[in-house]
Amino acid sequence: AQSVSQHNHHVILSEAASLELGCNYSYGGTVNLFWYVQYPGQHLQLLLKYFSGDPLVKGIKGFEAEFIKSKFSFNLRKPSVQWSDTAEYFCAVNAGGGKLIFGQGTELSVKP
Amino acid sequence: EAGVAQSPRYKIIEKRQSVAFWCNPISGHATLYWYQQILGQGPKLLIQFQNNGVVDDSQLPKDRFSAERLKGVDSTLKIQPAKLEDSAVYLCASSSTGQRNTGELFFGEGSRLTVL
């Protein structure tokens, strides 16, 4: 069965620190991969996505993610976090037919 | 462009009562999803509609949950009778690309259910 695993449940960083959130997936077919973000009190919104081509994808607000097929990974990175990046981050894989399988989420707290 | 609308935002009921949630997707979006998000977990798909037909309801607890999308636009999700473990946020999402949907979903703000 398809699954998504996020390595960290809660990450606490100071402003300007670098961020890397791990995501591994289990799916045998062609994958479309996503990172969604949920800011406090807001709805889930797309941060970035990988469909094909360049495995390094850039999203909004300075985030990027790298698809490494051999490692079944799609880690999210940001060189310098801001207090406004405090949110919950979800990795997801398209399991076919438009259905998204989500990881359990990583809560990021950025201290000013 | 208006987003996905959901109501109510919050609902508190006692176990064994019933509850219904409503969702209006983004105009023109053919595919509609209901997800359940339990505290501390990622969203889990309950049901997927394509227009007014069900594409996937394999994770829907059909003994107590039902959903419909009669005219292929808005949708309702009902729980009857509710159990304590149904306490969660119920997320509605929609997408526009039909059968070759690559999975980019647009979410509503969710309906938070507390079962006492």
PDB file of C-alpha atoms in Angstrom:
ATOM      1  CA  ALA A   1       0.000   0.000   0.000  1.00  0.00           C
ATOM      2  CA  GLN A   2       1.106   3.541  -0.670  1.00  0.00           C
ATOM      3  CA  SER A   3       2.370   5.476   2.311  1.00  0.00           C
ATOM      4  CA  VAL A   4       4.201   8.668   3.179  1.00  0.00           C
ATOM      5  CA  SER A   5       6.481   9.055   6.165  1.00  0.00           C
ATOM      6  CA  GLN A   6       7.652  12.363   7.596  1.00  0.00           C
ATOM      7  CA  HIS A   7      10.684  12.101   9.812  1.00  0.00           C
ATOM      8  CA  ASN A   8       9.999  14.792  12.368  1.00  0.00           C
ATOM      9  CA  HIS A   9       6.820  15.485  14.275  1.00  0.00           C
ATOM     10  CA  HIS A  10       7.897  18.864  15.680  1.00  0.00           C
ATOM     11  CA  VAL A  11      10.840  21.031  14.698  1.00  0.00           C
ATOM     12  CA  ILE A  12      11.867  24.149  16.595  1.00  0.00           C
ATOM     13  CA  LEU A  13      14.268  26.618  14.981  1.00  0.00           C
ATOM     14  CA  SER A  14      15.462  30.136  15.515  1.00  0.00           C
ATOM     15  CA  GLU A  15      14.989  32.732  12.800  1.00  0.00           C
ATOM     16  CA  ALA A  16      17.629  32.578  10.045  1.00  0.00           C
ATOM     17  CA  ALA A  17      18.362  28.909  10.716  1.00  0.00           C
ATOM     18  CA  SER A  18      18.267  26.502   7.804  1.00  0.00           C
ATOM     19  CA  LEU A  19      15.420  24.042   7.472  1.00  0.00           C
ATOM     20  CA  GLU A  20      15.192  20.544   6.095  1.00  0.00           C
ATOM     21  CA  LEU A  21      12.094  18.416   6.582  1.00  0.00           C
ATOM     22  CA  GLY A  22      12.335  14.799   5.583  1.00  0.00           C
ATOM     23  CA  CYS A  23       9.742  12.910   3.553  1.00  0.00           C
ATOM     24  CA  ASN A  24       9.879   9.350   2.256  1.00  0.00           C
ATOM     25  CA  TYR A  25       7.191   7.642   0.250  1.00  0.00           C
ATOM     26  CA  SER A  26       6.299   4.130  -0.678  1.00  0.00           C
ATOM     27  CA  TYR A  27       4.738   3.841  -4.109  1.00  0.00           C
ATOM     28  CA  GLY A  28       5.744   1.685  -7.018  1.00  0.00           C
ATOM     29  CA  GLY A  29       4.492   3.750  -9.926  1.00  0.00           C
ATOM     30  CA  THR A  30       5.150   7.149 -11.418  1.00  0.00           C
ATOM     31  CA  VAL A  31       4.799   9.666  -8.646  1.00  0.00           C
ATOM     32  CA  ASN A  32       3.609  13.181  -8.333  1.00  0.00           C
ATOM     33  CA  LEU A  33       4.808  14.681  -5.062  1.00  0.00           C
ATOM     34  CA  PHE A  34       3.608  17.653  -3.088  1.00  0.00           C
ATOM     35  CA  TRP A  35       4.303  19.731  -0.040  1.00  0.00           C
ATOM     36  CA  TYR A  36       1.322  21.479   1.506  1.00  0.00           C
ATOM     37  CA  VAL A  37       1.461  24.019   4.320  1.00  0.00           C
ATOM     38  CA  GLN A  38      -1.137  24.972   6.898  1.00  0.00           C
ATOM     39  CA  TYR A  39      -0.541  28.272   8.659  1.00  0.00           C
ATOM     40  CA  PRO A  40      -2.292  28.756  12.014  1.00  0.00           C
ATOM     41  CA  GLY A  41      -6.011  29.261  11.478  1.00  0.00           C
ATOM     42  CA  GLN A  42      -5.788  28.873   7.705  1.00  0.00           C
ATOM     43  CA  HIS A  43      -6.553  26.174   5.180  1.00  0.00           C
ATOM     44  CA  LEU A  44      -4.088  23.788   3.606  1.00  0.00           C
ATOM     45  CA  GLN A  45      -2.353  25.354   0.646  1.00  0.00           C
ATOM     46  CA  LEU A  46       0.114  24.123  -1.920  1.00  0.00           C
ATOM     47  CA  LEU A  47       3.751  24.999  -1.250  1.00  0.00           C
ATOM     48  CA  LEU A  48       5.332  23.205  -4.194  1.00  0.00           C
ATOM     49  CA  LYS A  49       4.941  20.171  -6.413  1.00  0.00           C
ATOM     50  CA  TYR A  50       6.970  17.736  -8.503  1.00  0.00           C
ATOM     51  CA  PHE A  51       5.468  16.121 -11.589  1.00  0.00           C
ATOM     52  CA  SER A  52       8.467  15.398 -13.827  1.00  0.00           C
ATOM     53  CA  GLY A  53      11.691  16.918 -15.139  1.00  0.00           C
ATOM     54  CA  ASP A  54      14.137  18.791 -12.933  1.00  0.00           C
ATOM     55  CA  PRO A  55      14.144  16.990  -9.573  1.00  0.00           C
ATOM     56  CA  LEU A  56      14.849  20.246  -7.753  1.00  0.00           C
ATOM     57  CA  VAL A  57      11.623  22.199  -7.554  1.00  0.00           C
ATOM     58  CA  LYS A  58      11.083  25.655  -6.195  1.00  0.00           C
ATOM     59  CA  GLY A  59       7.952  26.812  -4.470  1.00  0.00           C
ATOM     60  CA  ILE A  60       6.553  29.874  -2.828  1.00  0.00           C
ATOM     61  CA  LYS A  61       8.265  31.871  -0.075  1.00  0.00           C
ATOM     62  CA  GLY A  62      11.761  30.568  -0.820  1.00  0.00           C
ATOM     63  CA  PHE A  63      11.034  26.892  -0.245  1.00  0.00           C
ATOM     64  CA  GLU A  64      12.468  24.166  -2.439  1.00  0.00           C
ATOM     65  CA  ALA A  65      12.386  20.386  -2.495  1.00  0.00           C
ATOM     66  CA  GLU A  66      14.509  17.718  -4.105  1.00  0.00           C
ATOM     67  CA  PHE A  67      13.114  14.495  -5.517  1.00  0.00           C
ATOM     68  CA  ILE A  68      15.612  11.636  -5.157  1.00  0.00           C
ATOM     69  CA  LYS A  69      14.076   8.636  -6.878  1.00  0.00           C
ATOM     70  CA  SER A  70      16.657   6.134  -5.614  1.00  0.00           C
ATOM     71  CA  LYS A  71      15.904   7.111  -2.033  1.00  0.00           C
ATOM     72  CA  PHE A  72      12.138   7.512  -2.455  1.00  0.00           C
ATOM     73  CA  SER A  73      12.555  10.904  -0.849  1.00  0.00           C
ATOM     74  CA  PHE A  74      11.212  14.405  -1.363  1.00  0.00           C
ATOM     75  CA  ASN A  75      12.770  16.582   1.327  1.00  0.00           C
ATOM     76  CA  LEU A  76      11.742  20.189   1.845  1.00  0.00           C
ATOM     77  CA  ARG A  77      14.390  22.861   2.399  1.00  0.00           C
ATOM     78  CA  LYS A  78      14.700  26.554   3.102  1.00  0.00           C
ATOM     79  CA  PRO A  79      18.066  28.270   3.663  1.00  0.00           C
ATOM     80  CA  SER A  80      16.820  30.791   6.209  1.00  0.00           C
ATOM     81  CA  VAL A  81      13.507  30.497   8.018  1.00  0.00           C
ATOM     82  CA  GLN A  82      11.393  33.371   9.255  1.00  0.00           C
ATOM     83  CA  TRP A  83       8.952  33.598  12.146  1.00  0.00           C
ATOM     84  CA  SER A  84       6.140  33.675   9.557  1.00  0.00           C
ATOM     85  CA  ASP A  85       7.107  30.147   8.435  1.00  0.00           C
ATOM     86  CA  THR A  86       5.628  28.782  11.646  1.00  0.00           C
ATOM     87  CA  ALA A  87       3.087  26.275  10.372  1.00  0.00           C
ATOM     88  CA  GLU A  88       2.392  22.606   9.845  1.00  0.00           C
ATOM     89  CA  TYR A  89       3.914  21.036   6.743  1.00  0.00           C
ATOM     90  CA  PHE A  90       2.534  17.982   4.978  1.00  0.00           C
ATOM     91  CA  CYS A  91       4.190  15.851   2.343  1.00  0.00           C
ATOM     92  CA  ALA A  92       1.851  14.031  -0.031  1.00  0.00           C
ATOM     93  CA  VAL A  93       1.994  11.646  -2.979  1.00  0.00           C
ATOM     94  CA  ASN A  94      -0.513  11.193  -5.762  1.00  0.00           C
ATOM     95  CA  ALA A  95      -1.461   7.536  -5.522  1.00  0.00           C
ATOM     96  CA  GLY A  96      -3.239   7.508  -8.854  1.00  0.00           C
ATOM     97  CA  GLY A  97      -6.601   8.842  -9.961  1.00  0.00           C
ATOM     98  CA  GLY A  98      -6.030  12.124  -8.219  1.00  0.00           C
ATOM     99  CA  LYS A  99      -6.035  10.661  -4.734  1.00  0.00           C
ATOM    100  CA  LEU A 100      -3.466  12.197  -2.380  1.00  0.00           C
ATOM    101  CA  ILE A 101      -1.847  10.197   0.412  1.00  0.00           C
ATOM    102  CA  PHE A 102      -0.529  12.504   3.141  1.00  0.00           C
ATOM    103  CA  GLY A 103       2.205  12.085   5.698  1.00  0.00           C
ATOM    104  CA  GLN A 104       1.467  12.715   9.346  1.00  0.00           C
ATOM    105  CA  GLY A 105       2.762  16.280   9.186  1.00  0.00           C
ATOM    106  CA  THR A 106       5.633  18.214  10.746  1.00  0.00           C
ATOM    107  CA  GLU A 107       4.927  21.147  12.990  1.00  0.00           C
ATOM    108  CA  LEU A 108       7.513  23.891  12.551  1.00  0.00           C
ATOM    109  CA  SER A 109       7.935  26.506  15.250  1.00  0.00           C
ATOM    110  CA  VAL A 110      10.265  29.411  14.485  1.00  0.00           C
ATOM    111  CA  LYS A 111      11.427  31.487  17.422  1.00  0.00           C
ATOM    112  CA  PRO A 112      11.915  35.201  16.730  1.00  0.00           C
TER     113      PRO A 112
ATOM    114  CA  GLU B   1     -11.641  33.348  -7.553  1.00  0.00           C
ATOM    115  CA  ALA B   2     -13.688  32.098  -4.608  1.00  0.00           C
ATOM    116  CA  GLY B   3     -12.185  29.198  -2.701  1.00  0.00           C
ATOM    117  CA  VAL B   4     -13.730  26.023  -1.360  1.00  0.00           C
ATOM    118  CA  ALA B   5     -16.491  26.874   1.090  1.00  0.00           C
ATOM    119  CA  GLN B   6     -17.362  24.675   4.055  1.00  0.00           C
ATOM    120  CA  SER B   7     -19.875  24.892   6.868  1.00  0.00           C
ATOM    121  CA  PRO B   8     -20.229  24.768   9.752  1.00  0.00           C
ATOM    122  CA  ARG B   9     -16.721  25.632  10.896  1.00  0.00           C
ATOM    123  CA  TYR B  10     -17.290  24.090  14.314  1.00  0.00           C
ATOM    124  CA  LYS B  11     -19.731  21.540  15.678  1.00  0.00           C
ATOM    125  CA  ILE B  12     -20.029  19.930  19.086  1.00  0.00           C
ATOM    126  CA  ILE B  13     -22.351  16.974  19.512  1.00  0.00           C
ATOM    127  CA  GLU B  14     -22.835  14.072  21.871  1.00  0.00           C
ATOM    128  CA  LYS B  15     -22.065  10.510  20.843  1.00  0.00           C
ATOM    129  CA  ARG B  16     -24.846   8.769  18.959  1.00  0.00           C
ATOM    130  CA  GLN B  17     -26.128  12.071  17.574  1.00  0.00           C
ATOM    131  CA  SER B  18     -25.958  12.925  13.892  1.00  0.00           C
ATOM    132  CA  VAL B  19     -24.152  15.717  12.080  1.00  0.00           C
ATOM    133  CA  ALA B  20     -23.881  16.982   8.520  1.00  0.00           C
ATOM    134  CA  PHE B  21     -21.208  19.020   6.805  1.00  0.00           C
ATOM    135  CA  TRP B  22     -21.569  20.970   3.600  1.00  0.00           C
ATOM    136  CA  CYS B  23     -19.033  21.830   0.946  1.00  0.00           C
ATOM    137  CA  ASN B  24     -19.154  24.020  -2.133  1.00  0.00           C
ATOM    138  CA  PRO B  25     -16.101  23.510  -4.363  1.00  0.00           C
ATOM    139  CA  ILE B  26     -14.391  26.011  -6.600  1.00  0.00           C
ATOM    140  CA  SER B  27     -16.601  26.759  -9.589  1.00  0.00           C
ATOM    141  CA  GLY B  28     -15.955  24.376 -12.454  1.00  0.00           C
ATOM    142  CA  HIS B  29     -14.016  21.835 -10.428  1.00  0.00           C
ATOM    143  CA  ALA B  30     -15.267  18.386 -11.367  1.00  0.00           C
ATOM    144  CA  THR B  31     -13.523  16.433  -8.632  1.00  0.00           C
ATOM    145  CA  LEU B  32     -14.427  16.770  -4.973  1.00  0.00           C
ATOM    146  CA  TYR B  33     -12.845  15.067  -1.981  1.00  0.00           C
ATOM    147  CA  TRP B  34     -13.679  14.660   1.681  1.00  0.00           C
ATOM    148  CA  TYR B  35     -10.744  14.095   4.015  1.00  0.00           C
ATOM    149  CA  GLN B  36     -10.698  13.373   7.746  1.00  0.00           C
ATOM    150  CA  GLN B  37      -7.867  14.866   9.786  1.00  0.00           C
ATOM    151  CA  ILE B  38      -7.516  13.578  13.325  1.00  0.00           C
ATOM    152  CA  LEU B  39      -5.373  15.669  15.667  1.00  0.00           C
ATOM    153  CA  GLY B  40      -1.692  14.883  15.179  1.00  0.00           C
ATOM    154  CA  GLN B  41      -2.245  13.014  11.914  1.00  0.00           C
ATOM    155  CA  GLY B  42      -2.268  13.861   8.245  1.00  0.00           C
ATOM    156  CA  PRO B  43      -5.498  14.075   6.260  1.00  0.00           C
ATOM    157  CA  LYS B  44      -7.017  10.733   5.292  1.00  0.00           C
ATOM    158  CA  LEU B  45      -9.227  10.419   2.233  1.00  0.00           C
ATOM    159  CA  LEU B  46     -12.800   9.388   2.970  1.00  0.00           C
ATOM    160  CA  ILE B  47     -14.423   9.740  -0.441  1.00  0.00           C
ATOM    161  CA  GLN B  48     -13.716  11.113  -3.913  1.00  0.00           C
ATOM    162  CA  PHE B  49     -16.369  12.266  -6.378  1.00  0.00           C
ATOM    163  CA  GLN B  50     -16.016  12.900 -10.079  1.00  0.00           C
ATOM    164  CA  ASN B  51     -18.977  15.111 -10.980  1.00  0.00           C
ATOM    165  CA  ASN B  52     -21.844  13.332  -9.168  1.00  0.00           C
ATOM    166  CA  GLY B  53     -20.319   9.835  -9.252  1.00  0.00           C
ATOM    167  CA  VAL B  54     -18.214   8.162  -6.574  1.00  0.00           C
ATOM    168  CA  VAL B  55     -14.655   7.345  -7.677  1.00  0.00           C
ATOM    169  CA  ASP B  56     -13.281   6.012  -4.402  1.00  0.00           C
ATOM    170  CA  ASP B  57     -15.037   5.422  -1.086  1.00  0.00           C
ATOM    171  CA  SER B  58     -12.903   2.536   0.110  1.00  0.00           C
ATOM    172  CA  GLN B  59     -11.923   4.342   3.346  1.00  0.00           C
ATOM    173  CA  LEU B  60     -15.433   5.589   4.190  1.00  0.00           C
ATOM    174  CA  PRO B  61     -16.960   3.827   7.237  1.00  0.00           C
ATOM    175  CA  LYS B  62     -20.211   3.144   5.469  1.00  0.00           C
ATOM    176  CA  ASP B  63     -22.033   1.908   8.543  1.00  0.00           C
ATOM    177  CA  ARG B  64     -22.116   5.470   9.867  1.00  0.00           C
ATOM    178  CA  PHE B  65     -20.775   7.833   7.208  1.00  0.00           C
ATOM    179  CA  SER B  66     -22.534   8.833   4.016  1.00  0.00           C
ATOM    180  CA  ALA B  67     -21.830  11.450   1.382  1.00  0.00           C
ATOM    181  CA  GLU B  68     -23.560  12.719  -1.675  1.00  0.00           C
ATOM    182  CA  ARG B  69     -23.027  15.144  -4.513  1.00  0.00           C
ATOM    183  CA  LEU B  70     -26.366  14.986  -6.247  1.00  0.00           C
ATOM    184  CA  LYS B  71     -25.978  17.724  -8.859  1.00  0.00           C
ATOM    185  CA  GLY B  72     -22.242  17.432  -9.309  1.00  0.00           C
ATOM    186  CA  VAL B  73     -21.544  20.690  -7.527  1.00  0.00           C
ATOM    187  CA  ASP B  74     -21.866  20.956  -3.745  1.00  0.00           C
ATOM    188  CA  SER B  75     -21.662  18.000  -1.423  1.00  0.00           C
ATOM    189  CA  THR B  76     -22.743  16.903   2.041  1.00  0.00           C
ATOM    190  CA  LEU B  77     -21.038  14.488   4.407  1.00  0.00           C
ATOM    191  CA  LYS B  78     -23.156  12.952   7.141  1.00  0.00           C
ATOM    192  CA  ILE B  79     -22.242  10.988  10.232  1.00  0.00           C
ATOM    193  CA  GLN B  80     -24.963   9.011  12.008  1.00  0.00           C
ATOM    194  CA  PRO B  81     -24.541   7.936  14.742  1.00  0.00           C
ATOM    195  CA  ALA B  82     -21.357   9.716  15.772  1.00  0.00           C
ATOM    196  CA  LYS B  83     -18.698   8.051  17.912  1.00  0.00           C
ATOM    197  CA  LEU B  84     -16.044   9.630  20.100  1.00  0.00           C
ATOM    198  CA  GLU B  85     -13.344   8.642  17.586  1.00  0.00           C
ATOM    199  CA  ASP B  86     -15.049  10.725  14.893  1.00  0.00           C
ATOM    200  CA  SER B  87     -13.740  13.883  16.560  1.00  0.00           C
ATOM    201  CA  ALA B  88     -11.636  15.423  13.799  1.00  0.00           C
ATOM    202  CA  VAL B  89     -11.474  18.153  11.208  1.00  0.00           C
ATOM    203  CA  TYR B  90     -13.362  17.283   8.046  1.00  0.00           C
ATOM    204  CA  LEU B  91     -11.704  18.822   5.022  1.00  0.00           C
ATOM    205  CA  CYS B  92     -13.280  19.317   1.658  1.00  0.00           C
ATOM    206  CA  ALA B  93     -11.087  19.772  -1.396  1.00  0.00           C
ATOM    207  CA  SER B  94     -11.622  20.146  -5.110  1.00  0.00           C
ATOM    208  CA  SER B  95      -9.580  19.910  -8.261  1.00  0.00           C
ATOM    209  CA  SER B  96     -10.121  20.741 -11.870  1.00  0.00           C
ATOM    210  CA  THR B  97      -8.383  18.208 -14.068  1.00  0.00           C
ATOM    211  CA  GLY B  98     -10.785  15.335 -14.137  1.00  0.00           C
ATOM    212  CA  GLN B  99      -9.663  11.839 -15.034  1.00  0.00           C
ATOM    213  CA  ARG B 100      -6.027  12.791 -15.533  1.00  0.00           C
ATOM    214  CA  ASN B 101      -5.933  14.574 -12.233  1.00  0.00           C
ATOM    215  CA  THR B 102      -2.346  14.951 -11.030  1.00  0.00           C
ATOM    216  CA  GLY B 103      -3.427  15.600  -7.486  1.00  0.00           C
ATOM    217  CA  GLU B 104      -3.169  19.342  -6.979  1.00  0.00           C
ATOM    218  CA  LEU B 105      -6.024  19.975  -4.587  1.00  0.00           C
ATOM    219  CA  PHE B 106      -7.571  23.164  -3.255  1.00  0.00           C
ATOM    220  CA  PHE B 107      -8.787  22.864   0.314  1.00  0.00           C
ATOM    221  CA  GLY B 108     -11.474  24.545   2.352  1.00  0.00           C
ATOM    222  CA  GLU B 109     -10.897  25.676   5.913  1.00  0.00           C
ATOM    223  CA  GLY B 110     -12.451  22.544   7.335  1.00  0.00           C
ATOM    224  CA  SER B 111     -15.243  21.683   9.746  1.00  0.00           C
ATOM    225  CA  ARG B 112     -14.048  20.808  13.242  1.00  0.00           C
ATOM    226  CA  LEU B 113     -16.188  18.164  14.929  1.00  0.00           C
ATOM    227  CA  THR B 114     -16.031  17.421  18.645  1.00  0.00           C
ATOM    228  CA  VAL B 115     -17.961  14.383  19.870  1.00  0.00           C
ATOM    229  CA  LEU B 116     -18.573  14.301  23.633  1.00  0.00           C
TER     230      LEU B 116
END
